[in-house]
Each structure stands twice: as C-alpha cells, then as structure tokens.
Short mmCIF file of N, CA and C and ligand atoms in Angstrom, two decimals:
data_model
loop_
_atom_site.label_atom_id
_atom_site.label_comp_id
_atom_site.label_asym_id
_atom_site.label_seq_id
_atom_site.Cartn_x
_atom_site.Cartn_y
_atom_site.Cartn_z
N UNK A 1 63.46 29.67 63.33
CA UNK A 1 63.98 31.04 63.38
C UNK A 1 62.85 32.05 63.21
N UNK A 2 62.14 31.80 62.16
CA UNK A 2 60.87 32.52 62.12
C UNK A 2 60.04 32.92 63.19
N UNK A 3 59.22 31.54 63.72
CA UNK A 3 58.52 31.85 64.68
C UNK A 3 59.24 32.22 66.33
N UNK A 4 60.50 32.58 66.17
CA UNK A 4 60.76 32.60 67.34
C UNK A 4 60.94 34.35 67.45
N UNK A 5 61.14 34.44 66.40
CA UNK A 5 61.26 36.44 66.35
C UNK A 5 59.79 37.06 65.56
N UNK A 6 58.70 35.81 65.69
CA UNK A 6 57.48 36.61 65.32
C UNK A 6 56.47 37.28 66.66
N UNK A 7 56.68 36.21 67.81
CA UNK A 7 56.48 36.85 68.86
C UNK A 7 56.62 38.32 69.63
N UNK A 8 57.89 38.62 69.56
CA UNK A 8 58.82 39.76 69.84
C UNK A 8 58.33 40.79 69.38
N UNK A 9 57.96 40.58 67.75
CA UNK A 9 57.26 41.52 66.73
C UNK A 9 56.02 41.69 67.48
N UNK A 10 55.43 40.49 67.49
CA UNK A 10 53.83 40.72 67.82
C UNK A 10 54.09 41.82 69.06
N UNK A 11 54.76 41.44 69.88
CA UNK A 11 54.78 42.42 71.69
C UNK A 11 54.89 43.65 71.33
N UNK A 12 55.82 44.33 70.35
CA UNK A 12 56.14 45.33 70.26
C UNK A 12 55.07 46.40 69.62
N UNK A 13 54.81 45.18 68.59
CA UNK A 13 53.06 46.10 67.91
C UNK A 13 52.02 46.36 68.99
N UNK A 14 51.87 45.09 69.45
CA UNK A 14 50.88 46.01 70.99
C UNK A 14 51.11 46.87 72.11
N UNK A 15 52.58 46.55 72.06
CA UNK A 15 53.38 47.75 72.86
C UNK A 15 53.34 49.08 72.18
N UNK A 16 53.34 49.43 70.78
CA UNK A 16 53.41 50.77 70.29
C UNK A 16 51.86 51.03 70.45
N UNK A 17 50.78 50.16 69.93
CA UNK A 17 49.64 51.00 69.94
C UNK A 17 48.58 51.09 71.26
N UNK A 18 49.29 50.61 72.66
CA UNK A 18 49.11 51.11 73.78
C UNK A 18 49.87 52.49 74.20
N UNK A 19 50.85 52.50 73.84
CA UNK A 19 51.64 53.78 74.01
C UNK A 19 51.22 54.69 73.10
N UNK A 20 50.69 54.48 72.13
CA UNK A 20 50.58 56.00 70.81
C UNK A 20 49.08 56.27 71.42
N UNK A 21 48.42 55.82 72.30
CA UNK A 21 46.88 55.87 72.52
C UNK A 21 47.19 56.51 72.95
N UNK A 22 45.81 57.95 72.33
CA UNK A 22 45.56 59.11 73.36
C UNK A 22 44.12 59.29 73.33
N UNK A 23 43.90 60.07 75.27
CA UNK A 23 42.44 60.75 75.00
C UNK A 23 41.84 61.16 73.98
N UNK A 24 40.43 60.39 73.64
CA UNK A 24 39.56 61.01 72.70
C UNK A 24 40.46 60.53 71.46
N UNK A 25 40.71 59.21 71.61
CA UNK A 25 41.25 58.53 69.97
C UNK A 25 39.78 57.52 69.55
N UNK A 26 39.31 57.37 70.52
CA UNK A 26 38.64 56.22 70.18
C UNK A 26 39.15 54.34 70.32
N UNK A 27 40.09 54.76 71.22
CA UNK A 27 41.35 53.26 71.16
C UNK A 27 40.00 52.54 71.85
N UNK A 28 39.48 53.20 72.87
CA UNK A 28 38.87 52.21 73.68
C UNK A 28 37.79 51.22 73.20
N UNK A 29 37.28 51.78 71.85
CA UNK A 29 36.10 51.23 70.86
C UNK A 29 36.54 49.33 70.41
N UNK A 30 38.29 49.70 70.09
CA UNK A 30 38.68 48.32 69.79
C UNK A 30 38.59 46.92 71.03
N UNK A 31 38.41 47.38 72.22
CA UNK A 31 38.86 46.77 73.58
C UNK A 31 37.68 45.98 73.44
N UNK A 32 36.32 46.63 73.62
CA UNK A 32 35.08 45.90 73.75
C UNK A 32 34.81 44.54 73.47
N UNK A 33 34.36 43.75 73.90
CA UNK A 33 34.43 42.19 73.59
C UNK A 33 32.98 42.13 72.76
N UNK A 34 32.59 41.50 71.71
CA UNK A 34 31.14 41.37 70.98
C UNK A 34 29.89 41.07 71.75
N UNK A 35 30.40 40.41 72.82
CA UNK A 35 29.17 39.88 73.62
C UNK A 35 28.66 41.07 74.30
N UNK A 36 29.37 42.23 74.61
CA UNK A 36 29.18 43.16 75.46
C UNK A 36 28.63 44.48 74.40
N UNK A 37 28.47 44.74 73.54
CA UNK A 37 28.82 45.59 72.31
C UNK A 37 27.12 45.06 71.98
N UNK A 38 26.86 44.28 72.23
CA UNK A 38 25.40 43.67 71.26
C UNK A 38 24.48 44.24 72.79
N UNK A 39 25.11 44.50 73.83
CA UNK A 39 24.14 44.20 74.94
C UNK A 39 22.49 45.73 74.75
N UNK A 40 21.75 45.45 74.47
CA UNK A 40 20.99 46.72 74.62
C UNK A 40 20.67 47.24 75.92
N UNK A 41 20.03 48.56 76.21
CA UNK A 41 19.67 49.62 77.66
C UNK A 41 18.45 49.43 77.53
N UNK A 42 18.30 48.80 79.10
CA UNK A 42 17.15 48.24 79.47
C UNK A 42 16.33 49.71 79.70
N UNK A 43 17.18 50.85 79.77
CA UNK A 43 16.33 52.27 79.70
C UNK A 43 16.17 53.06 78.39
N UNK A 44 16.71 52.62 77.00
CA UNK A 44 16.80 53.35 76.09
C UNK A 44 15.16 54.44 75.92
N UNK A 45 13.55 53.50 76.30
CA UNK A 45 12.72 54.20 76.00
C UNK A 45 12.19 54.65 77.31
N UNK A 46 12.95 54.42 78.57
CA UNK A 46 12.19 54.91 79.64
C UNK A 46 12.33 56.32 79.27
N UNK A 47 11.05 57.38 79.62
CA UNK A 47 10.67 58.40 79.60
C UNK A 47 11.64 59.24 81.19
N UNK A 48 11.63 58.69 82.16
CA UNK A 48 12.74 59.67 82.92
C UNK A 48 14.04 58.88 82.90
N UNK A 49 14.67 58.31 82.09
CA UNK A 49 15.66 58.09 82.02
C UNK A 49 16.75 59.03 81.88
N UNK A 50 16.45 60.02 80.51
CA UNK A 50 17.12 61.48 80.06
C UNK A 50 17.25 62.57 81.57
N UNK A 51 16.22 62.33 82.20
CA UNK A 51 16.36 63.42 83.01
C UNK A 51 17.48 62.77 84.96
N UNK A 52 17.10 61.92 84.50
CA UNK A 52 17.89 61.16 85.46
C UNK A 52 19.43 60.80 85.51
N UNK A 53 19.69 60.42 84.34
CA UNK A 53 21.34 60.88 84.30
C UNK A 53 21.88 61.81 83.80
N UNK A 54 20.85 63.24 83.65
CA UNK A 54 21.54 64.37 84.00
C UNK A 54 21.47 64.55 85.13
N UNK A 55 21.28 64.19 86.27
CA UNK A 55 21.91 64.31 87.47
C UNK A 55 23.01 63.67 87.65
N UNK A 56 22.75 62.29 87.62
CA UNK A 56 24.13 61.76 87.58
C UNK A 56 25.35 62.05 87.02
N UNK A 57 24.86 62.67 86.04
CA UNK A 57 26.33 63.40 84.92
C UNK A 57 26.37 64.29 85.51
N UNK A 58 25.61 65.11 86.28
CA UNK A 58 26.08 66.32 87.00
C UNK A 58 26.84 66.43 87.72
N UNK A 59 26.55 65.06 88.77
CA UNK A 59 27.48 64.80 89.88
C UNK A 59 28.62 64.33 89.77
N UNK A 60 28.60 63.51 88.42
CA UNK A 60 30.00 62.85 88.76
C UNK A 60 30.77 63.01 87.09
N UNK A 61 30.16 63.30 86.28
CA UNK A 61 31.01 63.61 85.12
C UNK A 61 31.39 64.56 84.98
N UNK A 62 30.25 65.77 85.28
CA UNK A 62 30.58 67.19 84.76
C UNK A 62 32.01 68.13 85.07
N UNK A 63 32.49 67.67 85.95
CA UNK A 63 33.62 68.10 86.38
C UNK A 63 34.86 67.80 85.54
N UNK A 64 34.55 66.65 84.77
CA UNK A 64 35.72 66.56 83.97
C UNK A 64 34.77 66.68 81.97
N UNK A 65 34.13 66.66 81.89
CA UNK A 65 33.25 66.83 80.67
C UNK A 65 32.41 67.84 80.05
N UNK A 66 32.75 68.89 81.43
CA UNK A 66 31.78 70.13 81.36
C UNK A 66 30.16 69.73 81.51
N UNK A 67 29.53 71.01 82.18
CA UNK A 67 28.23 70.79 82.53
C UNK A 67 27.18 70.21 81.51
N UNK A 68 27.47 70.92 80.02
CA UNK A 68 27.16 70.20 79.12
C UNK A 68 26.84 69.31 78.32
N UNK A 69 28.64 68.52 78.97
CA UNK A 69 29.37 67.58 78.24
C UNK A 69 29.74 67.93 76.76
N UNK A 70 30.11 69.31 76.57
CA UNK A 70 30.80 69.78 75.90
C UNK A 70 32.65 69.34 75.59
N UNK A 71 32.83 68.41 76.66
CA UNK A 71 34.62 68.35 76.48
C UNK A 71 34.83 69.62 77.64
N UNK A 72 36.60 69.35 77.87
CA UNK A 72 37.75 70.46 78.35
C UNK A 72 38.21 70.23 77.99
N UNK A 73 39.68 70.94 77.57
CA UNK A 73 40.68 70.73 77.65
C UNK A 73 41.28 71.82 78.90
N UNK A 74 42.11 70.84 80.12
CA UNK A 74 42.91 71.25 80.77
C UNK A 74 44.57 70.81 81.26
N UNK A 75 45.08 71.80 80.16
CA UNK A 75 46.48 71.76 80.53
C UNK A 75 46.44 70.44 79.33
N UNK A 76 47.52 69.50 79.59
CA UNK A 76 47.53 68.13 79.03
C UNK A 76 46.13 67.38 78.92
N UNK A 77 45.71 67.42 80.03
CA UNK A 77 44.18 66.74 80.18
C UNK A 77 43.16 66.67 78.79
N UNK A 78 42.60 66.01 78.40
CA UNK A 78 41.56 65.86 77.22
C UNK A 78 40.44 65.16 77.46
N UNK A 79 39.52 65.96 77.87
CA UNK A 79 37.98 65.03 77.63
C UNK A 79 37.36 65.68 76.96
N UNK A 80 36.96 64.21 76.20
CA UNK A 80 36.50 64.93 74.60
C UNK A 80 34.87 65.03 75.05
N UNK A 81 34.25 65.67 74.12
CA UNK A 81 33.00 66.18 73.71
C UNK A 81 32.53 64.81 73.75
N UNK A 82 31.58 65.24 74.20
CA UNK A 82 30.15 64.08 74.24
C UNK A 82 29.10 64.33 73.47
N UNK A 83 28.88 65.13 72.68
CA UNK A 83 28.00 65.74 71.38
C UNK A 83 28.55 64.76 70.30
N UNK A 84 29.92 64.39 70.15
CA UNK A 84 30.73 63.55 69.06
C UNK A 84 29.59 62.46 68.45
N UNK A 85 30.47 62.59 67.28
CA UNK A 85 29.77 61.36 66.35
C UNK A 85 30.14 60.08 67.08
N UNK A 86 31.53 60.16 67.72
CA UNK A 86 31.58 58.63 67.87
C UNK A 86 30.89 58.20 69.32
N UNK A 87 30.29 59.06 69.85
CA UNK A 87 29.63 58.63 71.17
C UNK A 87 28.22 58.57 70.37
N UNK A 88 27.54 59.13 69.53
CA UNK A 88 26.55 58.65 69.05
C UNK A 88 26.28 57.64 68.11
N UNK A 89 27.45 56.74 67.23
CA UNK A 89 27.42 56.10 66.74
C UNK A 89 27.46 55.00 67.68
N UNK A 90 28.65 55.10 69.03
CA UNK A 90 28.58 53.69 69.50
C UNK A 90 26.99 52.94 70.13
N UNK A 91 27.31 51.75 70.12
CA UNK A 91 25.91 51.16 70.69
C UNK A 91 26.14 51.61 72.30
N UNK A 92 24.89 51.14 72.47
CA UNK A 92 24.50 51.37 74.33
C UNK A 92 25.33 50.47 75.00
N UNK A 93 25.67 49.18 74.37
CA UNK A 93 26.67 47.98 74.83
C UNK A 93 27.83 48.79 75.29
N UNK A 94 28.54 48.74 74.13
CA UNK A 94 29.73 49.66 73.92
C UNK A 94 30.03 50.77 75.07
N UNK A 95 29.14 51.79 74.80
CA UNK A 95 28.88 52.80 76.21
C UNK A 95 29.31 52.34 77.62
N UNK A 96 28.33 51.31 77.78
CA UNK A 96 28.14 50.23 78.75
C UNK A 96 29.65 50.14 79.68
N UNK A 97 29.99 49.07 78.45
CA UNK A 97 31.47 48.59 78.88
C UNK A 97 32.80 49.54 79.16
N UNK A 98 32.53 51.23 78.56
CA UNK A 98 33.62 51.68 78.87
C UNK A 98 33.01 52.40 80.17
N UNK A 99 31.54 53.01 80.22
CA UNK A 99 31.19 53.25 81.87
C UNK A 99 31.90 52.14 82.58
N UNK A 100 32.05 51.06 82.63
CA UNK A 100 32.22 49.71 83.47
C UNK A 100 33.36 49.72 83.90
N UNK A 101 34.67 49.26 83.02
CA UNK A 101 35.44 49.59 82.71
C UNK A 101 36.41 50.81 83.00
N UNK A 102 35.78 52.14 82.47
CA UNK A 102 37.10 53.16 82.15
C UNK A 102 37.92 53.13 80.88
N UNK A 103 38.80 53.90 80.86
CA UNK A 103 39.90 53.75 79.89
C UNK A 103 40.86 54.38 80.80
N UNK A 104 41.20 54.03 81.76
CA UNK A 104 42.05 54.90 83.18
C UNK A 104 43.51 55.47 82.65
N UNK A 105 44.08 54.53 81.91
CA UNK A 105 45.56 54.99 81.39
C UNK A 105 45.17 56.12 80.42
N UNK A 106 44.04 56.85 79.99
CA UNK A 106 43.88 58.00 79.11
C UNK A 106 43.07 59.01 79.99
N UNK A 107 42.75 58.78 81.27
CA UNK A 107 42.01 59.36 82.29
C UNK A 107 40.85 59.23 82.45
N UNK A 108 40.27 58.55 81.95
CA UNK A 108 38.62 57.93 82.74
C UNK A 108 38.47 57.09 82.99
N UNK A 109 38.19 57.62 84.33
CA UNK A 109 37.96 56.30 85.66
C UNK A 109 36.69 54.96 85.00
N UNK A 110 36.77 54.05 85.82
CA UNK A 110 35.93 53.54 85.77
C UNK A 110 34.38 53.51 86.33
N UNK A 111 32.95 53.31 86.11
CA UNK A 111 32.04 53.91 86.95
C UNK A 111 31.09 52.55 87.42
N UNK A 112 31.89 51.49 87.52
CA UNK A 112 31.59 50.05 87.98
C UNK A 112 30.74 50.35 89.81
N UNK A 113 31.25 51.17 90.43
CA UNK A 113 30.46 51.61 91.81
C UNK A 113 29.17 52.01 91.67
N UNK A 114 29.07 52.57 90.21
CA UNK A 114 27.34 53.41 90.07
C UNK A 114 26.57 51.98 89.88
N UNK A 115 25.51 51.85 90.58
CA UNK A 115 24.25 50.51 89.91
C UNK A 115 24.45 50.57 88.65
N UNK A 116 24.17 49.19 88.11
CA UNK A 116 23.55 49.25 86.62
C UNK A 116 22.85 50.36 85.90
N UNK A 117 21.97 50.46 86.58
CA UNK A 117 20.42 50.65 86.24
C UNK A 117 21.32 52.71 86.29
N UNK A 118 21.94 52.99 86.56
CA UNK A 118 22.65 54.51 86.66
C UNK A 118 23.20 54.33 85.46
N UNK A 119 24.19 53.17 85.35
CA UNK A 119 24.73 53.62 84.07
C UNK A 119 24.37 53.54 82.63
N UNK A 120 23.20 52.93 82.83
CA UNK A 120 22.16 52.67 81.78
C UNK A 120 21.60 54.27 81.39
N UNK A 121 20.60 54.80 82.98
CA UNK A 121 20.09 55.95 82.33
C UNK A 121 21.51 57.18 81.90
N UNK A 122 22.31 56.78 82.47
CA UNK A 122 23.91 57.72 81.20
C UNK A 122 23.78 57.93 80.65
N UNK A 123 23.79 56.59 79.55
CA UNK A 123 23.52 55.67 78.21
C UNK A 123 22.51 56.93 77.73
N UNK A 124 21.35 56.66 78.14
CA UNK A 124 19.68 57.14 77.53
C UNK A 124 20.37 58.79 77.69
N UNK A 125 20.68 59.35 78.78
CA UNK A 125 20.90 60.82 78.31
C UNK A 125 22.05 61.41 77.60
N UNK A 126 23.48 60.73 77.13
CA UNK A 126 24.19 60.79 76.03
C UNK A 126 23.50 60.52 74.91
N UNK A 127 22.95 59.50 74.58
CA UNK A 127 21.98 59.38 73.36
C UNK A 127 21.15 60.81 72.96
N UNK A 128 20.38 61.07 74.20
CA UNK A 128 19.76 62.30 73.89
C UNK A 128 19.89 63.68 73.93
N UNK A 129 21.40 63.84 73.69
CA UNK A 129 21.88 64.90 73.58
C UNK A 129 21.89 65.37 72.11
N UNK A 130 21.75 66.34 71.58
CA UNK A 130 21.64 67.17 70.70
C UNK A 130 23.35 67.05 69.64
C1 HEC B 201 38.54 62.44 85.67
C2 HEC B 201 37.92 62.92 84.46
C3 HEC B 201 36.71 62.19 83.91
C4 HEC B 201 35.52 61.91 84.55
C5 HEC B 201 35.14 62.25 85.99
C6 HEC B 201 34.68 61.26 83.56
N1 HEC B 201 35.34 61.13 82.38
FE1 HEC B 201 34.59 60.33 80.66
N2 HEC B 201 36.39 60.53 79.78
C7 HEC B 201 37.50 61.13 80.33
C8 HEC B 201 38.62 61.00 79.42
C9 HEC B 201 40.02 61.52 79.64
C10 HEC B 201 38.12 60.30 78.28
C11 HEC B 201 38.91 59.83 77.05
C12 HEC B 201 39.26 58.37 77.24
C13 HEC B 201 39.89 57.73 76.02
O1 HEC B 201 39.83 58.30 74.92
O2 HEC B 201 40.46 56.64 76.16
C14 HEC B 201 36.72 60.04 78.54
C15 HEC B 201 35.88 59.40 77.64
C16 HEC B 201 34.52 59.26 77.79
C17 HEC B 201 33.62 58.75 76.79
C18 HEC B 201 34.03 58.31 75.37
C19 HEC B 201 34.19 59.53 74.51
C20 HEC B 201 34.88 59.27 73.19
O3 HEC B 201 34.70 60.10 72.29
O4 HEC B 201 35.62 58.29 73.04
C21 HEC B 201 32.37 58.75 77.32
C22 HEC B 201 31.07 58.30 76.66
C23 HEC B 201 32.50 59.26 78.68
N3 HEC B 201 33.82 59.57 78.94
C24 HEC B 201 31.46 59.40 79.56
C25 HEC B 201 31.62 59.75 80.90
C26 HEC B 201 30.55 59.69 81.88
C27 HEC B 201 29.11 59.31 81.58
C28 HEC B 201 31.10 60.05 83.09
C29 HEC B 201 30.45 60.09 84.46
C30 HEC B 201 29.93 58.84 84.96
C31 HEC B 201 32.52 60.37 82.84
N4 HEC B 201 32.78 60.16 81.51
C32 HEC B 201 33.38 60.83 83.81
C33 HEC B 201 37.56 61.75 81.57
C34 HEC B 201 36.58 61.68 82.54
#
C-alpha cells in the first residue's frame, strides 16, 4: 500500500516544482549534471575573449537582456540581470550547460547553434562584467 501511493507523491512533487518555476529563480542551477558543472572555459584567460562576446551578446542576447545585460522586464516577460550574484557565483560549466541547453519553458532559448568556442567567450565576458 505504501509504495504504491509513494510514487504518485513523488510525480506530483516534481510536477509542482516545474510549475512554481519562474524566470530568474535560479531553478535551472538544480538541472546541471556534475560532470558538466566541473567543466572549465577553455577562454577564461584569453585576453580577446571579453571583447568578443560582447559582440556576440550584442547580436543575439541583447535584445532580450538589454545592451548591458542589465535585465528587462517586458510585460510578463523576465530576463533577469546579468550583473547578479548568481551569474557570478555560477561556474563557467554551469554557464556552459544552460547556454547549451536553455531553460525554454521560462524563455531562454537554447544557444547549442553558436560554436563552442562562442559560448565559451560569453562565459569570459559575463564573468567580466562589473
Ligand atoms: C528570448 C529572450 C532571451 C534571449 C535572446 C536570451 N536570453 Fe538569457 N534568459 C532569458 C530568460 C527569460 C532567462 C531566465 C531563465 C530562467 O530563470 O529559467 C534567461 C537567463 C539567462 C541566464 C541565467 C541568469 C540567472 O540569473 O539565472 C544567463 C547567464 C543568460 N540568460 C545568458 C544569455 C546569453 C549569453 C544570451 C545570448 C546568447 C541569452 N541569455 C539570450 C531570456 C533570453
């Protein structure tokens, strides 16, 4: 009897905390697998790395992150600030996997089309943001 209504339980707990997830919770931090989370940026000390995915963030983030990467908010929409503690606390792994990835059901796409080596220098110019 037990284990047959512990299942049910279990579904429903992952069913509520997919549904209570919102933009800029940080849900996506839990998803990461360890192997991916340890991975380091093969650009962290390249010297044009910083200046290189501010283009790329120009082109393809800024529109939803501000030129900055200050955040918007539009309407319902939420993209959070990229100045945040928790984008500077996460590792480059971490980063990594949600560039890769996405978190699409909270509105960011995935950026698996950009080379590696693009979403790496990301990595290096979120890091070096102020
Ligand atoms: C269509 C709008 C959109 C675009 C374009 C976009 N993002 Fe996002 N981004 C979001 C949303 C919405 C979230 C919040 C996701 C979540 O919390 O699950 C997010 C979250 C993030 C986060 C995690 C922030 C945090 O505090 O959890 C990072 C880092 C990030 N985006 C970087 C980028 C980069 C780099 C690009 C360009 C390659 C990009 N984003 C393009 C909408 C967008």
């Amino acid at each position: 009897m037990r284990t047959r209504h512990f299942a049910p339980a279990l579904l429903i707990l992952a069913l509520t905390g997919i549904l209570f997830a919102e933009p800029g919770d940080g849900e996506w931090l839990h998803k990461v697998p360890p192997k991916d989370r340890a991975r380091p940026n093969p650009f962290a000390s390249d010297p044009d790395a910083p200046v290189a995915g501010a283009k790329i963030f120009a082109d393809h983030c800024a529109a939803c992150h501000g030129e900055d990467a200050a955040g918007k908010t539009q309407g319902k929409h939420i993209r959070p600030n990229l100045h945040a503690d928790r984008v500077k606390q996460a590792t480059p792994g971490e980063l990594f996997w949600l560039l890769t990835n996405g978190s699409l059901k909270n509105g960011m796409p995935p950026w698996s089309r950009l080379p590696e080596a693009q979403r790496w220098q990301l990595i290096t110019y979120l890091k070096s943001l102020p």
